[in-house]
Tab-separated table of C-alpha atoms in Angstrom:
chain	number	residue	atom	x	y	z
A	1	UNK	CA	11.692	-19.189	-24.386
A	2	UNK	CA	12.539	-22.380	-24.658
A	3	UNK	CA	12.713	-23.421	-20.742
A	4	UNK	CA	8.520	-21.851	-21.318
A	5	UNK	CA	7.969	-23.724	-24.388
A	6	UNK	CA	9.118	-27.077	-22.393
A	7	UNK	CA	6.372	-26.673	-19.192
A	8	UNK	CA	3.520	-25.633	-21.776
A	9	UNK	CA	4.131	-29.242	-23.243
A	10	UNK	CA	4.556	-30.673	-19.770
A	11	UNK	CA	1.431	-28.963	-18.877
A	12	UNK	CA	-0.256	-30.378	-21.614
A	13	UNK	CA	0.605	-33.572	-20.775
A	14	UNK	CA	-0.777	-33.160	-17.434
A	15	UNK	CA	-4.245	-32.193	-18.687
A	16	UNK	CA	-4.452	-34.582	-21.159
A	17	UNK	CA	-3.613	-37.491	-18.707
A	18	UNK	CA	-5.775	-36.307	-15.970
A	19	UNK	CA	-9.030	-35.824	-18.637
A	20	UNK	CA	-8.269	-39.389	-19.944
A	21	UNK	CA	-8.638	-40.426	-15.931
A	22	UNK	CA	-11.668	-39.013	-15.762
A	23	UNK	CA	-13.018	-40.084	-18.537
A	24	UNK	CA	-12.428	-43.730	-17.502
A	25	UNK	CA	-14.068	-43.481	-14.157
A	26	UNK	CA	-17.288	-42.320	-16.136
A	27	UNK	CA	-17.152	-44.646	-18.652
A	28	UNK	CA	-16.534	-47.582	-15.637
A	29	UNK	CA	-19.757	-46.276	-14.293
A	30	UNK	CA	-21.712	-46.754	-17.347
A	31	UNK	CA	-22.818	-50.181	-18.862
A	32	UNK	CA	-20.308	-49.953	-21.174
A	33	UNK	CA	-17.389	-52.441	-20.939
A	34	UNK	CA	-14.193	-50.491	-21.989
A	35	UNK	CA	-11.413	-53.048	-23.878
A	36	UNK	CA	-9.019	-50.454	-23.660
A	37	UNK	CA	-8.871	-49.717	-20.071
A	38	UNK	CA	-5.269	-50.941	-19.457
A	39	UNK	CA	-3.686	-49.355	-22.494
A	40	UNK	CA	-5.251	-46.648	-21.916
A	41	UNK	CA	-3.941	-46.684	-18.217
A	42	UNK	CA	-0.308	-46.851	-19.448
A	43	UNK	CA	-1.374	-43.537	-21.752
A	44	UNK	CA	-2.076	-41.569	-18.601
A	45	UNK	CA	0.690	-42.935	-16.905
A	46	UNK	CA	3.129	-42.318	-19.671
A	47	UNK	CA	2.056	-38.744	-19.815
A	48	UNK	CA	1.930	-38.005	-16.544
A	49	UNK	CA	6.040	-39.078	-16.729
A	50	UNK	CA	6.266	-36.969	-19.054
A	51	UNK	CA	5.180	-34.210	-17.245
A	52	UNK	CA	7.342	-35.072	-14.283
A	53	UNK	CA	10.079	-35.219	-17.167
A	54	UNK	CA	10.037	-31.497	-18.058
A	55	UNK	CA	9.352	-30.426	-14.555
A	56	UNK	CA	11.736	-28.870	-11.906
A	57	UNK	CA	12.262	-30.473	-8.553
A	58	UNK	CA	14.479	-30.110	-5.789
A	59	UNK	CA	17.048	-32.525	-4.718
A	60	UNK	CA	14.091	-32.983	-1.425
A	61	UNK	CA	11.331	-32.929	-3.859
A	62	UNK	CA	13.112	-35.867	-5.800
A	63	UNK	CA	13.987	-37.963	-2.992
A	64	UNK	CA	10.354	-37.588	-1.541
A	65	UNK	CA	9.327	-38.922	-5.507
A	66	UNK	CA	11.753	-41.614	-5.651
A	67	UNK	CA	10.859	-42.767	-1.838
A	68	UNK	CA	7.645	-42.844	-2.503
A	69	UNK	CA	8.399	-44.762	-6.347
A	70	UNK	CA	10.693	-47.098	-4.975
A	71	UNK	CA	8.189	-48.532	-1.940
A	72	UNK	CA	4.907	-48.427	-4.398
A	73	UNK	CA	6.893	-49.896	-7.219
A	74	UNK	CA	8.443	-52.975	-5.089
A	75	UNK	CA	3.937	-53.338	-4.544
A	76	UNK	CA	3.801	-53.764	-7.732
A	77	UNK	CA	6.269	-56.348	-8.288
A	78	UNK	CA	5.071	-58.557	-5.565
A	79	UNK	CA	0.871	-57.917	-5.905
A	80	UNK	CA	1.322	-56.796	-10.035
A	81	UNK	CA	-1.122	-53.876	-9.252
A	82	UNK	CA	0.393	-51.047	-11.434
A	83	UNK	CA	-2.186	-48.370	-9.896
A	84	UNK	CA	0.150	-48.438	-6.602
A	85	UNK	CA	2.568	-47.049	-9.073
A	86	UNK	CA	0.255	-44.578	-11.434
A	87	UNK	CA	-0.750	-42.696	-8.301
A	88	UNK	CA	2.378	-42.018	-7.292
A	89	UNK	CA	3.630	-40.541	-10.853
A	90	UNK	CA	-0.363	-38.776	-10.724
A	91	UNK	CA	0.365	-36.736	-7.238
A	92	UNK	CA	4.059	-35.629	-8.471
A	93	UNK	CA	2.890	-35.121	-12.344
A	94	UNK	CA	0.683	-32.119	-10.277
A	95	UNK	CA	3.308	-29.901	-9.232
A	96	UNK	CA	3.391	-26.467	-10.595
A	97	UNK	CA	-0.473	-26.955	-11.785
A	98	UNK	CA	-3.375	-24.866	-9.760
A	99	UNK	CA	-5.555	-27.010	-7.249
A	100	UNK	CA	-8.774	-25.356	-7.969
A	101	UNK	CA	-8.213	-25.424	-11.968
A	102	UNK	CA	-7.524	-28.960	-11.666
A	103	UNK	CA	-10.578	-29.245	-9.249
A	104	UNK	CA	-12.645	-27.447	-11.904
A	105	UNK	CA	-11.807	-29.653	-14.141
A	106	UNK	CA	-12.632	-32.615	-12.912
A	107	UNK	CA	-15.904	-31.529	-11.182
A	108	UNK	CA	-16.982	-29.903	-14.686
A	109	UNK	CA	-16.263	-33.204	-16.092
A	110	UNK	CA	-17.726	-35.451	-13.599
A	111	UNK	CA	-20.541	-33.328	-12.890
A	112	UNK	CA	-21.333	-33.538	-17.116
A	113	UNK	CA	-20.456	-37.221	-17.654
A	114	UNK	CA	-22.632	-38.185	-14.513
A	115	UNK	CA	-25.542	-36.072	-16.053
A	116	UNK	CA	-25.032	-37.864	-19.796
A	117	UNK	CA	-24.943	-40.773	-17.868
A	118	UNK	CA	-28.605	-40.263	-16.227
A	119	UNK	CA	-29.984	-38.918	-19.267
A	120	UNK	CA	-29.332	-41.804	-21.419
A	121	UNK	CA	-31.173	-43.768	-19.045
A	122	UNK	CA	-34.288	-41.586	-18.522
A	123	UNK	CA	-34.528	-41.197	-22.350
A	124	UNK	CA	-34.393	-45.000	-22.681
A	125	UNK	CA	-31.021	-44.879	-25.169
A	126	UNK	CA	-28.550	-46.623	-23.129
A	127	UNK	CA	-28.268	-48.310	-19.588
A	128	UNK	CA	-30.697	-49.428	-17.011
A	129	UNK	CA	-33.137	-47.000	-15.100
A	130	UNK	CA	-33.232	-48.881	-12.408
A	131	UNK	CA	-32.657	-52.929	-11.204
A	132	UNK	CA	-34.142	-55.852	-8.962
A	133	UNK	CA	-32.376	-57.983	-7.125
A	134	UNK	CA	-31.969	-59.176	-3.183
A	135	UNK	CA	-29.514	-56.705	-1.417
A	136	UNK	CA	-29.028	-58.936	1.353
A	137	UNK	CA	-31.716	-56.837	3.416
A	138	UNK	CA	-33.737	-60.113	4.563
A	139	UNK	CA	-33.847	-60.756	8.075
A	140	UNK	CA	-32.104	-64.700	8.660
A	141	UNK	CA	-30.679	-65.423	5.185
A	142	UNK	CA	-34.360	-64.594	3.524
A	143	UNK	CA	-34.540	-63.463	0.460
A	144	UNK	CA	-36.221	-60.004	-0.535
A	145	UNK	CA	-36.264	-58.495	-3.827
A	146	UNK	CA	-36.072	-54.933	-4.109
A	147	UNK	CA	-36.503	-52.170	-6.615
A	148	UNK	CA	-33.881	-49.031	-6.661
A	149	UNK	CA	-32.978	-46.527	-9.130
A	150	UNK	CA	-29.721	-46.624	-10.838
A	151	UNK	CA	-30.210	-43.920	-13.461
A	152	UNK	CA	-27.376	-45.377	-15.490
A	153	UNK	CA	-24.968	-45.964	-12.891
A	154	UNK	CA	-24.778	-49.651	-12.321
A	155	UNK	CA	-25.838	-49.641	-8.914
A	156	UNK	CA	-28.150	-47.248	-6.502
A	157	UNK	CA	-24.604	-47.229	-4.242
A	158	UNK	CA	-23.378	-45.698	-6.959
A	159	UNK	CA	-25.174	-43.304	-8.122
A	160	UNK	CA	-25.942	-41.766	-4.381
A	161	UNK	CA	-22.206	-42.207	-3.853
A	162	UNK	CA	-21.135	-40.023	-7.416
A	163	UNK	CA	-23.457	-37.462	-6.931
A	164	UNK	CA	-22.466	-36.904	-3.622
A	165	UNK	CA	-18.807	-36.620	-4.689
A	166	UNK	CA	-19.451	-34.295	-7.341
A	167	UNK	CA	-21.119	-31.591	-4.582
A	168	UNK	CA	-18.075	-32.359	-2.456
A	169	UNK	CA	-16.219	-31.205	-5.556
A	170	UNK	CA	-18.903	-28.078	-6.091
A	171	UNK	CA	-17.900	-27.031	-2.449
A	172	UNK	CA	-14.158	-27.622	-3.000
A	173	UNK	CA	-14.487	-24.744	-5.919
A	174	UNK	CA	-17.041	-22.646	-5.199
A	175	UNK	CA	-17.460	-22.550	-1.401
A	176	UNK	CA	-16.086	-18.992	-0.948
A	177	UNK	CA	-19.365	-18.002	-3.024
A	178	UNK	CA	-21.595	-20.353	-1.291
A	179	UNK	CA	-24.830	-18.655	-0.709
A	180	UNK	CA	-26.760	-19.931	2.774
A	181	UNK	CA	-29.367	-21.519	0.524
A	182	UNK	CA	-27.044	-23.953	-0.900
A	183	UNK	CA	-26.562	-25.470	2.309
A	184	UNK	CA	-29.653	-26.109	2.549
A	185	UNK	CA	-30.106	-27.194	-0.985
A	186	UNK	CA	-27.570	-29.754	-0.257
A	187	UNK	CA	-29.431	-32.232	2.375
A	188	UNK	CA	-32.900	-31.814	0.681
A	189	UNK	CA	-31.240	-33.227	-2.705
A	190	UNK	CA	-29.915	-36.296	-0.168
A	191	UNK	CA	-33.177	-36.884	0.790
A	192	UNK	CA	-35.054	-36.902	-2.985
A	193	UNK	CA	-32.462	-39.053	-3.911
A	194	UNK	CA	-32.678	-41.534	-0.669
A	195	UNK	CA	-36.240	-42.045	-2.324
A	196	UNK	CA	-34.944	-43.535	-5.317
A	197	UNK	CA	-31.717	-45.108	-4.460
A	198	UNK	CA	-32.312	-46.091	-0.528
A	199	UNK	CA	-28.453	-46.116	-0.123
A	200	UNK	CA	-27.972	-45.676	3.554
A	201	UNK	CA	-24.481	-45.177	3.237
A	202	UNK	CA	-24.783	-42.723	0.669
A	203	UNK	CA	-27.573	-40.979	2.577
A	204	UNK	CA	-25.590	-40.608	5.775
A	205	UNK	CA	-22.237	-39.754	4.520
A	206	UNK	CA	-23.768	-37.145	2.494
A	207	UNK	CA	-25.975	-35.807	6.101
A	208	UNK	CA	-23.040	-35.638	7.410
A	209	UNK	CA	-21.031	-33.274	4.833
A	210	UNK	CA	-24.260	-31.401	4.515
A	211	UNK	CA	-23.755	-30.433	8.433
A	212	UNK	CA	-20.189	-30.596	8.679
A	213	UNK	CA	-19.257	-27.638	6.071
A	214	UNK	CA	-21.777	-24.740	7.077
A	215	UNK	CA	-20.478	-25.505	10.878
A	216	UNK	CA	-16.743	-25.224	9.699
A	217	UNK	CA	-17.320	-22.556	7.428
A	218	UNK	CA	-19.486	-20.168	9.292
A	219	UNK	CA	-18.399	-21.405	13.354
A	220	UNK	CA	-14.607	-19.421	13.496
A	221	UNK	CA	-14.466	-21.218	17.055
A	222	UNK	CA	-14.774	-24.828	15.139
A	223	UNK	CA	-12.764	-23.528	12.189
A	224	UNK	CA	-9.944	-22.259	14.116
A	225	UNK	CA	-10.093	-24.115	17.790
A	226	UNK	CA	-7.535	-26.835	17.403
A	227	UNK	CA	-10.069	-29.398	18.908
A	228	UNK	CA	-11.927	-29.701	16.200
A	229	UNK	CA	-8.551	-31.146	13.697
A	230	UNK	CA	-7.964	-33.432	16.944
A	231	UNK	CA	-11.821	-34.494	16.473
A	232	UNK	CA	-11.202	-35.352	13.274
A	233	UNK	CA	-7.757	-37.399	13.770
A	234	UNK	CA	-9.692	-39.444	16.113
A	235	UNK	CA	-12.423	-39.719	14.283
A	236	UNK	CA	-9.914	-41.189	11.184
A	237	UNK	CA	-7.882	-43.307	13.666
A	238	UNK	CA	-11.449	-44.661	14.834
A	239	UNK	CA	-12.459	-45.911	11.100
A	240	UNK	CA	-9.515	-47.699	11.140
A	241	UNK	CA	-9.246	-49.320	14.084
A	242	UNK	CA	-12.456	-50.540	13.923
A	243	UNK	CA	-11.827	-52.092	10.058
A	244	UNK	CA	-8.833	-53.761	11.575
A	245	UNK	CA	-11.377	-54.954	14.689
A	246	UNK	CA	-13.956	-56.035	11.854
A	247	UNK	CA	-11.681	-58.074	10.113
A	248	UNK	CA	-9.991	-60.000	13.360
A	249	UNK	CA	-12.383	-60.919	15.563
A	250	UNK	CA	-13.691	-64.698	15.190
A	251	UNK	CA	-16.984	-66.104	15.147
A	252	UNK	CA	-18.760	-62.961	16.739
A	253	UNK	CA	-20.382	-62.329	13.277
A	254	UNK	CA	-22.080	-65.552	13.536
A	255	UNK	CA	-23.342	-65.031	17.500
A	256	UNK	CA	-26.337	-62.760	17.343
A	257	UNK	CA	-25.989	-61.416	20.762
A	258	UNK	CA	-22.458	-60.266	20.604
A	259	UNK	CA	-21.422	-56.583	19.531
A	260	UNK	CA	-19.567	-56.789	16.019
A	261	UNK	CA	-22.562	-58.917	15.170
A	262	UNK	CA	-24.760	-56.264	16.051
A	263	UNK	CA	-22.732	-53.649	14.691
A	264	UNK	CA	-22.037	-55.453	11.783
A	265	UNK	CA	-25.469	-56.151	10.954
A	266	UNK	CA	-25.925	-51.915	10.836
A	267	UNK	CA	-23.502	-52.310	8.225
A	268	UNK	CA	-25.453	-55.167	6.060
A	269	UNK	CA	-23.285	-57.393	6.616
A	270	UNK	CA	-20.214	-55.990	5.008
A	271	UNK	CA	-17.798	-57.043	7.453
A	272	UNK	CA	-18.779	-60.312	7.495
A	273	UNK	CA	-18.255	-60.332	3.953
A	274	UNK	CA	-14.515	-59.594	3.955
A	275	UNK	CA	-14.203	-61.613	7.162
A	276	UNK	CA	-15.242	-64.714	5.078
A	277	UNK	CA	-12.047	-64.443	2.631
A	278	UNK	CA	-9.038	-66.002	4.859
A	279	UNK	CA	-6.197	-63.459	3.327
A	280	UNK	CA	-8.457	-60.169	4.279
A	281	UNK	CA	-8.699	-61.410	8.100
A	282	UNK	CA	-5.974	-59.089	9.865
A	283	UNK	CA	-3.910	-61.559	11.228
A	284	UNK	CA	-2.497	-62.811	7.638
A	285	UNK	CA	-1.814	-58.803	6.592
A	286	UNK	CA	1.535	-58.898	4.885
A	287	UNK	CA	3.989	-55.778	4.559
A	288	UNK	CA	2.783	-56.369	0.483
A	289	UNK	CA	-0.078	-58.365	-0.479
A	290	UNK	CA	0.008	-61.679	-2.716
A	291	UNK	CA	-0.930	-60.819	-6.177
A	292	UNK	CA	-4.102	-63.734	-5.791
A	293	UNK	CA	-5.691	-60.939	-3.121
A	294	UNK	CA	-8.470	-59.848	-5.724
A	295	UNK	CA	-11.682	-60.358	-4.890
A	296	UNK	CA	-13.998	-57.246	-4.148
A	297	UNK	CA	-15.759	-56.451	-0.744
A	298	UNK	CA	-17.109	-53.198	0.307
A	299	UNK	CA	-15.068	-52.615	3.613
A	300	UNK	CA	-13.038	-49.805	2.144
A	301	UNK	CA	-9.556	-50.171	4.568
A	302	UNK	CA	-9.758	-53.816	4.767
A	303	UNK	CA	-9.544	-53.737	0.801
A	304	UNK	CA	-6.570	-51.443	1.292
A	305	UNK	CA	-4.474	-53.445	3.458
A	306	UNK	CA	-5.863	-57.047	1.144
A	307	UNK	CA	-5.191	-55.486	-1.713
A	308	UNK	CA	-1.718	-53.771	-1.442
A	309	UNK	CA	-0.849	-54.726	2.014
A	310	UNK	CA	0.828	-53.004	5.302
A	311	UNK	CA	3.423	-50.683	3.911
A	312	UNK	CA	1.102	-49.257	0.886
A	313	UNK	CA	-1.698	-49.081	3.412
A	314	UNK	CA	0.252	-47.191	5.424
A	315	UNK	CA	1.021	-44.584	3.053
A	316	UNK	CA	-2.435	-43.688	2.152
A	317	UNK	CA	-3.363	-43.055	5.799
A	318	UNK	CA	-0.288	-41.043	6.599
A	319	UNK	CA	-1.065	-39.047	3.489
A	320	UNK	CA	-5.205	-38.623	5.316
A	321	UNK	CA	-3.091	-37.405	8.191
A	322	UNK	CA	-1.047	-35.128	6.440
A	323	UNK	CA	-4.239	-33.926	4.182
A	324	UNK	CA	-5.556	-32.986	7.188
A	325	UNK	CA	-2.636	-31.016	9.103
A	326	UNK	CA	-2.664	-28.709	6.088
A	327	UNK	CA	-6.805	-28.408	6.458
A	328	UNK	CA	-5.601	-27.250	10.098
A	329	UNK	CA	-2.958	-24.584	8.654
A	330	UNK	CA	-5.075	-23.149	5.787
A	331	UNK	CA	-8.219	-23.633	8.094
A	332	UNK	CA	-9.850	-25.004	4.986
A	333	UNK	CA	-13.372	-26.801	6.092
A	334	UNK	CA	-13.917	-28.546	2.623
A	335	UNK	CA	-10.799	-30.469	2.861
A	336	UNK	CA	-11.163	-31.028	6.356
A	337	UNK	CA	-14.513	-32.517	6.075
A	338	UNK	CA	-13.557	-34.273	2.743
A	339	UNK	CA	-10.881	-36.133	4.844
A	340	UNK	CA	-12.920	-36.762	7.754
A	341	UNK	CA	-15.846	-38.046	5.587
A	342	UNK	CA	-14.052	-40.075	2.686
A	343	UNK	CA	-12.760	-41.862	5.990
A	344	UNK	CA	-16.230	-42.908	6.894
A	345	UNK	CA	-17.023	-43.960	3.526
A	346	UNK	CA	-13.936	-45.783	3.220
A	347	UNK	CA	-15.692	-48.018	6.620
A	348	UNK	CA	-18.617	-48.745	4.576
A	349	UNK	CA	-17.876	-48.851	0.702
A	350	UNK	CA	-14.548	-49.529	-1.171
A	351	UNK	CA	-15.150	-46.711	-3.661
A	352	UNK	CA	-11.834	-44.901	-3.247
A	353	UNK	CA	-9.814	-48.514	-3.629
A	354	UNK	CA	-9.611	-48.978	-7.023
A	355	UNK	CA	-7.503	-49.048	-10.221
A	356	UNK	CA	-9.004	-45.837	-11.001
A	357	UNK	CA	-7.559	-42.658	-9.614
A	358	UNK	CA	-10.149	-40.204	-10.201
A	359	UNK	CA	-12.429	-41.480	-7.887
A	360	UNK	CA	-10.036	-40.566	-5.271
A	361	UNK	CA	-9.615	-36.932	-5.315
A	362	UNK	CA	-7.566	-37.120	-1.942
A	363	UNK	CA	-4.610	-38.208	-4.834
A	364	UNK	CA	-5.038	-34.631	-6.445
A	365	UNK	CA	-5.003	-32.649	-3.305
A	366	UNK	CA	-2.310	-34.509	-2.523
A	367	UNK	CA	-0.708	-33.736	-5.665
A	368	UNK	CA	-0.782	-30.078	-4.749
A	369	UNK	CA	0.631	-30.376	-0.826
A	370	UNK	CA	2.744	-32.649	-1.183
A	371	UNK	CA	5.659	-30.174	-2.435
A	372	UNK	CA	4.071	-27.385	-0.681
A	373	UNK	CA	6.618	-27.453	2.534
A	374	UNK	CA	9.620	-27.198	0.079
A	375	UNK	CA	8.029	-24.343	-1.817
A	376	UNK	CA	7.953	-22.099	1.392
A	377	UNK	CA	11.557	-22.786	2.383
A	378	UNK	CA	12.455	-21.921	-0.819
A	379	UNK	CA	10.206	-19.044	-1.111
A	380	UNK	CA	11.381	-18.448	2.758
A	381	UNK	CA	15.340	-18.545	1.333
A	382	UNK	CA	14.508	-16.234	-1.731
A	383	UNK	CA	12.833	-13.538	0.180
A	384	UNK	CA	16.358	-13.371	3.111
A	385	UNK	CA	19.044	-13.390	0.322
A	386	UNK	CA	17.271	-10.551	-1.092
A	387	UNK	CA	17.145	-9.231	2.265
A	388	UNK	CA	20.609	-9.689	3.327
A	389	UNK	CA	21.668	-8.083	-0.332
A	390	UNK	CA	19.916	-5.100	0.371
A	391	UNK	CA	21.302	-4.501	3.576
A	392	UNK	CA	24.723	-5.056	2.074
A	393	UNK	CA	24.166	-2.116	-0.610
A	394	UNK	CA	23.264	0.390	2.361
């Protein structure tokens, strides 16, 4: 009784951190400016230790934890970036807890605080409808002034970019039930909403989850031909060779006839952008970053490696890689294409490299697979003592 009493509080420590994550993410996309976003930070971490607390590991499990703890806390010290840290006590904290309830959860809350969000802004009560400025569109350093919808969200990148998550997330839990109609529900939304926010990136990366989960889903010679994982490995290892390209090469952003110029020009400019801070060019990458690495660019990986540096950096791509071996065991299409595509996103926009967790919800799957190996052997060991015993009574 009492062993059940302490993971019901454990568990409750768990949901309470992860909805006070959430919650932050939505209130960071709002106009509201939150003065209690760091204590509130060491709330969620603090109860996601306690959850890890009144949890059972193995003597693997707690080595993988402390491995991982050790290397993300020594970040910390050197760039004073706690998040390195919180995501490492988020993905163990998840242990024992159902993917798809957590899932739920969080696409139940997004999915509402993104709506509040949009009607506050139609209805005129709080945030901006939409905003004017220059989006660096104009052709030789010219100006041009455009109007996009925000619907609440800060920025058009934004919005296209959370509403695309949260049907990531409606596939994630529902795609079992998925009728044909929603997959062709999907892309027409993308479209109506190009119209107001004219995010290219969010427009394409949403195209291409719109195509790449029917094919997966309904193709068994995709969904089970070992190509296809390879495909996507490739595709990963291409994003980031090409961020590491983008912030190297010299001087080609500034010759117009040379290919990263062109390229980067497709991009608007966004690895220019990063190129033009000295500690973000790949050649002064440290094993941990400098705590002064803080200024923002969109170039997703090149943020990574700025921000926390080589080791960290590491860590989150061997954790895409492992994400998406288990997509290839499980033959699960939503994860594989939510690997594959957060990669691509991660080329274009820094969404996913933040202080806040939730908007990464690679961290939660994470959080579920991560202990998943140990479980079978266990599971494995169980099932041939009990084996072995009943052969030794006949």
């Amino acid at each position: 009784m009492k062993e059940n009493q302490t993971r019901k509080i454990g568990e409750i420590c768990f949901w309470l951190g992860l909805i006070v994550e959430l919650l932050i993410v939505i209130v960071d996309k709002s106009a509201y400016v939150n003065p209690l976003e760091s204590q509130l930070f060491r709330l969620t971490f603090l109860l996601f230790c306690i959850k890890i607390a009144l949890t059972k590991y193995t003597t693997k499990e707690w080595v993988c934890i402390l491995l991982a703890g050790s290397i993300l806390f020594v970040s910390y010290l050197i760039n004073e970036k706690d998040e390195a840290v919180r995501v490492v006590a988020l993905i163990a904290a998840c242990k024992g807890i159902e993917i798809k309830k957590i899932m739920k959860v969080v696409f139940w809350g997004t999915f509402s605080g993104c709506v509040l969000l949009m009607l506050l802004s139609v209805t005129g009560l709080y945030g901006s409808i939409s905003m004017i400025a220059d989006f660096g569109r104009g052709s030789q350093g010219e100006q041009l002034f455009e109007t996009r919808y925000t619907f609440g969200m800060g920025h058009p990148n934004a919005l296209h970019g959370m509403l695309w998550l949260v049907g990531m997330l409606a596939f994630y839990c529902y795609v079992d039930r998925a009728k044909w109609y929603w997959f062709v529900l999907f892309p027409v939304i993308d479209v109506i909403l190009f119209l107001f926010t004219d995010s290219k990136t969010g427009f394409l990366v949403w195209l291409m989850s719109a195509g790449l989960i029917p094919i997966m889903k309904y193709s068994k010679k995709c969904r089970e031909g070992k190509w296809i994982y390879l495909l996507g490995a490739v595709v990963v290892v291409g994003c980031i060779a090409f961020s590491m390209i983008g912030s190297h090469v010299e001087n080609t952003y500034f010759t117009t006839d040379s290919l990263m110029h062109k390229l980067d020009k497709l991009l608007n400019g966004r690895y220019q952008s990063c190129y033009a801070i000295e500690a973000a060019r790949l050649e002064n990458w440290k094993w941990f970053a400098a705590a002064e690495n803080t200024e923002y660019f969109d170039a997703g990986f090149v943020r990574l490696f700025y921000w926390y540096g080589i080791i960290p950096g590491m860590l989150y791509i061997l954790m895409n890689f492992y994400l998406l071996y288990q997509s290839y065991k499980e033959k699960n299409n939503v994860l594989f294409t939510m690997v594959i595509v957060f990669s691509i996103y991660n080329l274009m926009e820094a969404h996913f490299i933040s202080v806040y967790l939730l908007r990464n919800y690679l961290f939660v799957l994470m959080g579920y697979y991560w202990y998943q190996p140990f479980a079978q052997k266990q599971e494995f060991e169980g099932h041939f003592w009990q084996v072995k015993e009943l052969l030794g009574k006949a």
